Amino acid sequence: MVSTVSSDTVCTDAVSTVSSYTICTDMVSTISSDAICTDMVSTISSDAICTHAVSTVSGYTVCTYMIRTAFSNYRGVQLVLYIYGWKGESTCSQQGEGKAKNHV
């Protein structure tokens, strides 16, 4: 779904489930009134997981999401967030296992 905040495009990601558990819910913020990330849905072993497109702002890679899966339990689905080149500020929030790294 795509919603708007102060006329800026804000992207929200689809919610995926594995074995009735919610495994990925992410919100994406905006930088300089530009749309940052859009989301895609992929499937692995017939289970829906979340993957994300990479978008750029001012020539920088802003948001890159990786999904790493382990099928022992639903918590094995990990979201790793990397942010490049935006003053070291976190511009995307994440929910679920994983960690954020800032590269400036």
CSV table of C-alpha atoms in Angstrom, one decimal:
chain,number,residue,atom,x,y,z
A,1,MET,CA,0.0,0.0,0.0
A,2,VAL,CA,1.1,3.5,-0.6
A,3,SER,CA,0.0,6.4,1.6
A,4,THR,CA,0.8,10.1,1.7
A,5,VAL,CA,2.1,12.2,4.5
A,6,SER,CA,2.4,16.0,3.9
A,7,SER,CA,2.2,15.4,0.1
A,8,ASP,CA,5.2,13.1,0.3
A,9,THR,CA,5.0,9.5,-0.9
A,10,VAL,CA,5.4,7.1,2.0
A,11,CYS,CA,5.8,3.4,1.1
A,12,THR,CA,4.5,0.7,3.3
A,13,ASP,CA,5.2,-2.9,2.7
A,14,ALA,CA,2.9,-5.8,2.4
A,15,VAL,CA,2.6,-8.1,5.4
A,16,SER,CA,3.6,-11.6,4.7
A,17,THR,CA,2.9,-14.7,6.8
A,18,VAL,CA,4.5,-18.1,7.2
A,19,SER,CA,2.6,-20.7,9.1
A,20,SER,CA,0.1,-18.0,10.3
A,21,TYR,CA,2.9,-15.9,11.8
A,22,THR,CA,3.5,-12.3,10.6
A,23,ILE,CA,7.2,-12.3,9.5
A,24,CYS,CA,7.8,-8.9,7.9
A,25,THR,CA,6.3,-5.5,8.4
A,26,ASP,CA,8.3,-2.5,7.4
A,27,MET,CA,7.7,1.2,7.1
A,28,VAL,CA,9.7,3.4,4.8
A,29,SER,CA,10.2,7.1,5.4
A,30,THR,CA,11.0,9.9,2.9
A,31,ILE,CA,14.1,12.0,2.3
A,32,SER,CA,13.9,15.3,0.6
A,33,SER,CA,10.3,14.7,-0.5
A,34,ASP,CA,11.3,11.8,-2.7
A,35,ALA,CA,9.9,8.3,-2.6
A,36,ILE,CA,12.6,6.1,-1.1
A,37,CYS,CA,11.6,2.5,-1.4
A,38,THR,CA,9.0,0.4,-3.0
A,39,ASP,CA,8.4,-3.2,-2.1
A,40,MET,CA,8.0,-6.4,-4.0
A,41,VAL,CA,6.7,-9.8,-2.8
A,42,SER,CA,8.7,-12.9,-3.4
A,43,THR,CA,8.1,-16.5,-2.6
A,44,ILE,CA,10.4,-19.2,-1.2
A,45,SER,CA,9.2,-22.8,-0.9
A,46,SER,CA,5.6,-21.7,-1.4
A,47,ASP,CA,5.9,-19.3,1.7
A,48,ALA,CA,5.5,-15.6,1.0
A,49,ILE,CA,8.4,-13.5,2.2
A,50,CYS,CA,9.2,-9.9,1.8
A,51,THR,CA,11.8,-8.5,-0.5
A,52,HIS,CA,12.4,-4.9,-1.3
A,53,ALA,CA,13.4,-2.9,-4.3
A,54,VAL,CA,16.3,-0.5,-4.0
A,55,SER,CA,15.7,3.1,-4.6
A,56,THR,CA,18.1,6.0,-4.9
A,57,VAL,CA,18.0,9.6,-3.8
A,58,SER,CA,20.6,12.2,-4.9
A,59,GLY,CA,22.7,9.4,-6.3
A,60,TYR,CA,22.9,7.5,-3.0
A,61,THR,CA,21.7,4.0,-2.3
A,62,VAL,CA,19.2,4.8,0.5
A,63,CYS,CA,17.5,1.6,1.4
A,64,THR,CA,18.6,-1.9,0.8
A,65,TYR,CA,16.8,-4.8,2.4
A,66,MET,CA,17.9,-8.4,2.6
A,67,ILE,CA,15.9,-11.3,3.7
A,68,ARG,CA,17.7,-14.2,5.2
A,69,THR,CA,15.5,-17.2,5.9
A,70,ALA,CA,15.9,-20.2,8.2
A,71,PHE,CA,13.0,-22.6,8.3
A,72,SER,CA,13.4,-23.8,11.9
A,73,ASN,CA,10.8,-21.3,13.0
A,74,TYR,CA,9.2,-18.0,12.0
A,75,ARG,CA,11.8,-16.0,13.9
A,76,GLY,CA,14.4,-17.4,11.6
A,77,VAL,CA,13.3,-14.8,9.0
A,78,GLN,CA,15.7,-11.9,9.5
A,79,LEU,CA,15.6,-8.4,8.1
A,80,VAL,CA,18.9,-6.6,7.6
A,81,LEU,CA,18.8,-2.9,7.0
A,82,TYR,CA,21.6,-0.9,5.5
A,83,ILE,CA,21.6,2.8,5.0
A,84,TYR,CA,24.2,4.5,2.8
A,85,GLY,CA,25.1,8.2,2.5
A,86,TRP,CA,22.5,10.1,4.4
A,87,LYS,CA,24.3,11.9,7.3
A,88,GLY,CA,24.3,8.7,9.4
A,89,GLU,CA,20.6,9.2,10.1
A,90,SER,CA,18.3,6.3,10.2
A,91,THR,CA,15.7,6.9,7.5
A,92,CYS,CA,13.9,3.6,7.5
A,93,SER,CA,12.5,1.8,10.5
A,94,GLN,CA,12.4,-2.0,10.8
A,95,GLN,CA,10.5,-4.5,12.7
A,96,GLY,CA,11.6,-8.1,13.3
A,97,GLU,CA,15.0,-9.6,13.9
A,98,GLY,CA,18.0,-7.9,12.5
A,99,LYS,CA,20.1,-4.8,13.0
A,100,ALA,CA,20.6,-1.4,11.3
A,101,LYS,CA,24.0,-0.2,10.2
A,102,ASN,CA,24.8,3.4,9.1
A,103,HIS,CA,27.5,3.9,6.5
A,104,VAL,CA,28.7,7.5,5.9
